[in-house]
Coordinates of C-alpha atoms (C1' of nucleotides) in Angstrom, one line a residue:
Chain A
X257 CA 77.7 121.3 132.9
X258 CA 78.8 119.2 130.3
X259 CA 79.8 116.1 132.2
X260 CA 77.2 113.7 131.1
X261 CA 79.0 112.1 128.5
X262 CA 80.0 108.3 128.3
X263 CA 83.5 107.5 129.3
X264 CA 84.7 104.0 129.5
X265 CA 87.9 105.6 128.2
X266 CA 90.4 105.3 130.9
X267 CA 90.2 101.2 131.1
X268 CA 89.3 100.5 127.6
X269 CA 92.1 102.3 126.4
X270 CA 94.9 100.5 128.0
X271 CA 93.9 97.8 125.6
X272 CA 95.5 99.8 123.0
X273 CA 99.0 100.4 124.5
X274 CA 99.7 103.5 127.0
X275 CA 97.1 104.9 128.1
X276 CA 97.1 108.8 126.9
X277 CA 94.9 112.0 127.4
X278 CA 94.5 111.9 123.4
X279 CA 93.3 108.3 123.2
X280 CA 91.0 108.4 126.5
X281 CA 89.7 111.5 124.2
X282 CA 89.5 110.1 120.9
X283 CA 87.7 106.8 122.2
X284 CA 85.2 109.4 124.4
X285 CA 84.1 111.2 121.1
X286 CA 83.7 107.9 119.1
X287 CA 81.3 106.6 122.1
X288 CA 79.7 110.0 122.2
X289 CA 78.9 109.3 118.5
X290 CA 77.1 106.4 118.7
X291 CA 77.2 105.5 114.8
X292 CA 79.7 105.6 112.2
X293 CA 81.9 108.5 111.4
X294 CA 85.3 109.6 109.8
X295 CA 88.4 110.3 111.6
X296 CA 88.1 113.1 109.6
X297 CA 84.8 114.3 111.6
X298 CA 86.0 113.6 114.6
X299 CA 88.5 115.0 114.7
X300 CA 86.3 118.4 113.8
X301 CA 84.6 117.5 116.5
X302 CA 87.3 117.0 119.6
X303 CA 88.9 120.4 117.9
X304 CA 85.5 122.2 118.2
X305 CA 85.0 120.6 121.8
X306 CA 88.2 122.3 123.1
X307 CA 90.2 119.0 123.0
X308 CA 92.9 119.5 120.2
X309 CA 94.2 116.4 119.2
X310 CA 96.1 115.7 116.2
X311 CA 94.7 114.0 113.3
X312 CA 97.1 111.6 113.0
X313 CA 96.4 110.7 116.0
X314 CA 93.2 110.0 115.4
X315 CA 93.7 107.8 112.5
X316 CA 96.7 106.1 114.6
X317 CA 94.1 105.4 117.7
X318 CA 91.1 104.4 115.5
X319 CA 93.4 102.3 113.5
X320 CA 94.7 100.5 116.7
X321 CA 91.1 100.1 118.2
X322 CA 89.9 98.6 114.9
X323 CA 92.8 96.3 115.3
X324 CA 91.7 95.7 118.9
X325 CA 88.3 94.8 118.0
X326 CA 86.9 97.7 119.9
X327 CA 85.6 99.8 116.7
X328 CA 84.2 98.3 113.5
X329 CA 84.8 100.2 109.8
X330 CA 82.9 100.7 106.6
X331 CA 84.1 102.3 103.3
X332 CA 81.4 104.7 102.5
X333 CA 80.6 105.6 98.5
X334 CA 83.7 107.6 98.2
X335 CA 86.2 105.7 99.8
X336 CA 85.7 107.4 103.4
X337 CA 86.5 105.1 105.9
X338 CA 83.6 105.5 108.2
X339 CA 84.7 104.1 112.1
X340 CA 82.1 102.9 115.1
X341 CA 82.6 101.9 118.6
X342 CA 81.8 98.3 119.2
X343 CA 79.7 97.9 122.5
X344 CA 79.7 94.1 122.1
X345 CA 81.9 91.4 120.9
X346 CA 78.9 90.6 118.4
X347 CA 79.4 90.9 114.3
X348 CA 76.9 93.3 113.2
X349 CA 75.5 95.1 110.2
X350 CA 74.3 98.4 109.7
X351 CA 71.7 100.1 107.5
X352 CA 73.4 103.7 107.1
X353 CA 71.4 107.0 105.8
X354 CA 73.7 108.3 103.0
X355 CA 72.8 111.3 104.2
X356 CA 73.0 111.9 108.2
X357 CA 74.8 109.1 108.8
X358 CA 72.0 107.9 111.1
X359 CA 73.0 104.1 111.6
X360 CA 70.3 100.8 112.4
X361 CA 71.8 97.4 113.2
X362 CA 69.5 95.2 111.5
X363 CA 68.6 91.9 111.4
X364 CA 71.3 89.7 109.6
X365 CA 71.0 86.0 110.6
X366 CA 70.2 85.7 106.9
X367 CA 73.3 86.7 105.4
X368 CA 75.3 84.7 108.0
X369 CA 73.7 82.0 107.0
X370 CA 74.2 82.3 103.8
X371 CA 77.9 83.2 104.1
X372 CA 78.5 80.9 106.4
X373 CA 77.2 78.3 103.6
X374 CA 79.4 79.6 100.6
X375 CA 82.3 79.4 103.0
X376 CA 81.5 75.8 103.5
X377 CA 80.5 74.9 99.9
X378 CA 83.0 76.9 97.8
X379 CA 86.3 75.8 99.0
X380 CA 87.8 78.7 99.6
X381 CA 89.5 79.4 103.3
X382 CA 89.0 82.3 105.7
X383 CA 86.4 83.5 104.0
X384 CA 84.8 87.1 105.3
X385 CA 81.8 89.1 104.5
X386 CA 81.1 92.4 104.3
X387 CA 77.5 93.7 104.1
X388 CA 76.7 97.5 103.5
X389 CA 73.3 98.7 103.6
X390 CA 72.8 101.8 102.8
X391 CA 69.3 104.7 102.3
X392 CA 68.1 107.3 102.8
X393 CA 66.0 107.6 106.6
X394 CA 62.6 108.8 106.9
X395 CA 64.0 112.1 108.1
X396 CA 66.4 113.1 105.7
X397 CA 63.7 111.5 102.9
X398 CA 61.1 114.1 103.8
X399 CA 63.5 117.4 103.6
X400 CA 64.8 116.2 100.5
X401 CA 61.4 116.0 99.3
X402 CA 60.3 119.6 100.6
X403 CA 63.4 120.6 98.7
X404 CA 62.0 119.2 95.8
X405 CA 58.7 120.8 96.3
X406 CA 60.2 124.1 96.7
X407 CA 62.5 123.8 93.3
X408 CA 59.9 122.8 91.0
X409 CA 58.3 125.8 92.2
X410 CA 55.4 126.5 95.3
Chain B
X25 CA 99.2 85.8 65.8
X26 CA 97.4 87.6 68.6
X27 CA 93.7 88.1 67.4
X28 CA 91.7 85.8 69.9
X29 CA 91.0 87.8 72.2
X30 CA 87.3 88.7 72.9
X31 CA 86.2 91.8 71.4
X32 CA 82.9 92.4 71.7
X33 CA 84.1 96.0 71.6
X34 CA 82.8 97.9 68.8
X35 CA 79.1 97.1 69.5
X36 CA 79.0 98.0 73.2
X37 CA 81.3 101.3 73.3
X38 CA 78.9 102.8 71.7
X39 CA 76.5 102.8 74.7
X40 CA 78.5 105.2 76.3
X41 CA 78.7 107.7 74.0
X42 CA 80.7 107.8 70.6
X43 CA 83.1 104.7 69.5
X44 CA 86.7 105.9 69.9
X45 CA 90.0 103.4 69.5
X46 CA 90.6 104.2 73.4
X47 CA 87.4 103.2 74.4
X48 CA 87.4 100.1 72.3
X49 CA 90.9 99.3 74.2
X50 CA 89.6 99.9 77.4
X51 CA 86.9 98.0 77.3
X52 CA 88.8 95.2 75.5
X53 CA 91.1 95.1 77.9
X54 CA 88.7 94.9 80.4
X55 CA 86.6 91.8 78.9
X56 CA 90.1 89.9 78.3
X57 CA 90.8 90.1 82.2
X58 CA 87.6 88.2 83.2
X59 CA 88.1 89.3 86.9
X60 CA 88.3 92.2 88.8
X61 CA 91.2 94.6 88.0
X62 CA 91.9 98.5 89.7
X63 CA 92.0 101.5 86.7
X64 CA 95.6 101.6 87.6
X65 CA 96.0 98.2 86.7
X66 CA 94.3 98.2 83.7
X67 CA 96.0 101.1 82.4
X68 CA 99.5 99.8 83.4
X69 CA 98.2 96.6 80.9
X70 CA 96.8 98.8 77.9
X71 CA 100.8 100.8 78.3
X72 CA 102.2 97.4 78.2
X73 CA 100.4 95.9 75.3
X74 CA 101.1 99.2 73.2
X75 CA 98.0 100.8 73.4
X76 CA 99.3 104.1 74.9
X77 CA 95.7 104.8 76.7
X78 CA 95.3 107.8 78.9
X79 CA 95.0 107.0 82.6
X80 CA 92.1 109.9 83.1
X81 CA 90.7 108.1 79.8
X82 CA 90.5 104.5 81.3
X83 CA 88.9 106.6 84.5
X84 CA 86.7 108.5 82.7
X85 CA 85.6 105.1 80.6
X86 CA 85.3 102.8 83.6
X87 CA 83.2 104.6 85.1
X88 CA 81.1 105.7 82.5
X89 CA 80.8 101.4 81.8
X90 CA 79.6 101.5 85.7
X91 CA 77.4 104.1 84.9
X92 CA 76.1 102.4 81.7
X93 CA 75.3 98.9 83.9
X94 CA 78.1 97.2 81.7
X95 CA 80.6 96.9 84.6
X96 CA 80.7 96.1 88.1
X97 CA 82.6 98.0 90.9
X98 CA 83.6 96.7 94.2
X99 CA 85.8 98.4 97.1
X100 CA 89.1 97.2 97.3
X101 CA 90.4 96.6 101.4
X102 CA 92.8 99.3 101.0
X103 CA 90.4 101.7 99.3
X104 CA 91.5 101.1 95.8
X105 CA 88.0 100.4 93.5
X106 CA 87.9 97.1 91.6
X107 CA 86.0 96.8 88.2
X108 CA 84.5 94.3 86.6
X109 CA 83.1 93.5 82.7
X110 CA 79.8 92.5 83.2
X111 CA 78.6 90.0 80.8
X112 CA 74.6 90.0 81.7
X113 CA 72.3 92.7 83.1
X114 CA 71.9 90.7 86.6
X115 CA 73.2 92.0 89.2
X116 CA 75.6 89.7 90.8
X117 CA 77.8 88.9 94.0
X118 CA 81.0 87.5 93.8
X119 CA 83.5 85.5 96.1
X120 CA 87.0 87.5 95.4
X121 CA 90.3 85.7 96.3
X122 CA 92.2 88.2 98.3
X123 CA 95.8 85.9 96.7
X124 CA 95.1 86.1 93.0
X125 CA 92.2 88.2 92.3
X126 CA 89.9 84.9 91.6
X127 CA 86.6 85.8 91.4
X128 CA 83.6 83.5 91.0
X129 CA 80.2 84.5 90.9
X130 CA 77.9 83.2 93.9
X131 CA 74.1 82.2 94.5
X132 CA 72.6 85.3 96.0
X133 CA 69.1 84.9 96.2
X134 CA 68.9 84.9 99.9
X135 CA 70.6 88.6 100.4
X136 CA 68.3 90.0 97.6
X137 CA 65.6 89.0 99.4
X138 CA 66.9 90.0 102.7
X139 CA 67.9 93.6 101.5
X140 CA 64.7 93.9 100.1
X141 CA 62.7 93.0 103.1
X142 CA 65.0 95.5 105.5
X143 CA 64.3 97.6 102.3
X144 CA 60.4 97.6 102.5
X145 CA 60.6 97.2 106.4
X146 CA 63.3 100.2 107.3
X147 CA 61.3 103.2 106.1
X148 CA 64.5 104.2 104.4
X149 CA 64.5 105.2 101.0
X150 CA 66.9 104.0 98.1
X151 CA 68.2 101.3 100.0
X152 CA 70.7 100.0 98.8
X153 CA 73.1 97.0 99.1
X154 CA 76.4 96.0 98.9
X155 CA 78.3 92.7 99.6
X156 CA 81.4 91.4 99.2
X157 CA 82.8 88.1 100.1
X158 CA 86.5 87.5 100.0
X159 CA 88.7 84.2 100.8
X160 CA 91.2 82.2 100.1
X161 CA 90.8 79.8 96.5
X162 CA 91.7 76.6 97.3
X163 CA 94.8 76.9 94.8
X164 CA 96.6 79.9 97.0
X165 CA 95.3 78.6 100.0
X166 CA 97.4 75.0 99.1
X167 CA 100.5 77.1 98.2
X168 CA 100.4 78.8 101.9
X169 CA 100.4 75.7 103.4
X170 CA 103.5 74.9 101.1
X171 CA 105.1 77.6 102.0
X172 CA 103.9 77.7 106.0
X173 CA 105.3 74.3 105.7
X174 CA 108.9 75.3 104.8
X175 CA 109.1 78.2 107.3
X176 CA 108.5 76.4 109.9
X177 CA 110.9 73.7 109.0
X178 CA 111.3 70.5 106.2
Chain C
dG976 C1' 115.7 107.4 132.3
dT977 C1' 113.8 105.0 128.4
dT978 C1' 110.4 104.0 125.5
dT979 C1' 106.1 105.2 123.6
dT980 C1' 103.3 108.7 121.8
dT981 C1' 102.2 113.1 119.8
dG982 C1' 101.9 116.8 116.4
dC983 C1' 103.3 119.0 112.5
dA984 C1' 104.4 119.1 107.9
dA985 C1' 105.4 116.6 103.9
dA986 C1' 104.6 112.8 101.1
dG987 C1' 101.7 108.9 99.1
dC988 C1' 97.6 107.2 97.0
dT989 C1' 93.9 106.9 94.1
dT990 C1' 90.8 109.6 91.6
dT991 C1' 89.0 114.0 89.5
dT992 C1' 89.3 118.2 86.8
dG993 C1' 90.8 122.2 83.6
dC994 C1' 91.9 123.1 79.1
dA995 C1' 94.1 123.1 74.5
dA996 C1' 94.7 119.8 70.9
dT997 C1' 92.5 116.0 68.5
dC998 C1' 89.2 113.0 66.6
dC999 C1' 84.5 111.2 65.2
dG1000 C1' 80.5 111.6 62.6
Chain D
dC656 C1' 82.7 121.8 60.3
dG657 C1' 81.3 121.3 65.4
dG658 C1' 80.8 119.2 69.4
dA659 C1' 82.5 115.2 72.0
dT660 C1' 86.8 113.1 73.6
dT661 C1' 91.6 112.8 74.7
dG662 C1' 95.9 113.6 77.3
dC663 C1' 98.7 116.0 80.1
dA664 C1' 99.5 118.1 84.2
dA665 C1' 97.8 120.0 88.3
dA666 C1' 94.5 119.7 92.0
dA667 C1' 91.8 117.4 95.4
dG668 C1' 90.7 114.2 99.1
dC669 C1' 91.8 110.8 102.5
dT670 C1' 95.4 108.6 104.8
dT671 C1' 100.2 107.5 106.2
dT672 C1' 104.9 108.6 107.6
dG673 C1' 109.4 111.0 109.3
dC674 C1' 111.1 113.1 113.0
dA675 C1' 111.9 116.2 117.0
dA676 C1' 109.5 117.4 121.2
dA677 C1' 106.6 115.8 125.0
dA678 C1' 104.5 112.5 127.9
dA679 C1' 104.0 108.0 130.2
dC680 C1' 105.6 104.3 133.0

DNA sequence: GTTTTTGCAAAGCTTTTGCAATCCG
DNA sequence: CGGATTGCAAAAGCTTTGCAAAAAC
């Protein structure tokens, strides 16, 4: 059976306004996840999982549960908007493999310190960061070298 | 008489390939803003200012400049990209002003460091970083007060 | 029963690309 | 001359929106 998956859909998604079949789904898949993705993706992937949901309606519920607080977003290289659920209340960043999309929280009391200084020192109000790491993982850095390999010729 | 503008134009178009007039514009036009500006932008300026400048030109330029280390690119919040002349080969961070565009370069030694120790500690590859810190300037920020001020009531 | 939400298709955006005409060297 | 570059228009992606049908409370 297939009924192993995560699913703190039903109450979290009341937080977003009625709660809907679609949205309990969307919010499932993004947990399933557990990194970043596009709406785009995800929607591939409730489609392919026998749970056809618009993709506006993706957009419309990951939209609303960035505006909740319950997902966080990145703009990849290309302008994709890349969306994650947000376990915690905690301000996090990621180091993201530009080519799986394999994502690592890492250690960032460094940069809040240091934002948190330029906000004090610069005089400038509300001020906000936004830190994007990005690589490529171990993984991903060993095919592309056996690709390499096998191009330049065995 | 209009001739005091910067132009170190001449010289550096020619890093990125052969000088041509619309090159020279662009990148003109790019140096006079001394801030971040979208392509869009930048073309709508070059129409304005009679220099009847391609859009896919100004694209095709800007990103070559990127390309050539000569400009700086940041994502916009709504997707659009932002570029930049760069004066020196550093790279740099910058504190944006979401009001007015402000943008004022910002001591970034501590986020070097710490992208380059996640970096060498990750076992990623390629790592790279981005960062962008946007606020308020304390001139927009006075005139939202101003303006708060009168909404709610003299 | 009303109000929100959905889904489709169409439009909106920025950005890229194909290709003949043009310009630089 | 000969290849690089331009400009237009069309295409490509991602995202948003209008609106009738469906679902939620």
């Amino acid at each position: 059976m297939t009924d192993d998956r995560p699913q703190a859909t039903e109450h979290d998604v009341a937080l977003i306004g009625r709660a809907t079949q679609q949205r309990a789904m969307v919010l499932g898949a993004l947990v399933v996840v557990e990194g970043f993705i596009s709406a785009q993706a995800l929607h591939r992937r409730l489609v392919a999982d026998g749970s056809p949901v618009g993709l506006s309606t993706v957009y419309r519920t990951l939209t609303a549960l960035v505006e909740a607080g319950r997902a966080d977003v990145v703009r990849a290289a290309d302008g994709e908007r890349l969306f994650r659920h947000r376990p915690g209340p905690d301000h996090r960043h990621y180091l993201i493999c530009t080519e799986c999309g394999l994502s690592l929280p890492v250690e960032s009391g460094p940069v809040e310190r240091w934002a948190a200084r330029i906000a004090r020192t610069s005089g400038f109000a509300d001020v906000r960061h936004a830190v994007e790491l990005s690589g490529v993982c171990p993984d991903c850095d060993r095919k592309a070298d056996q690709t390499a390999d096998q191009a330049q010729g065995p």
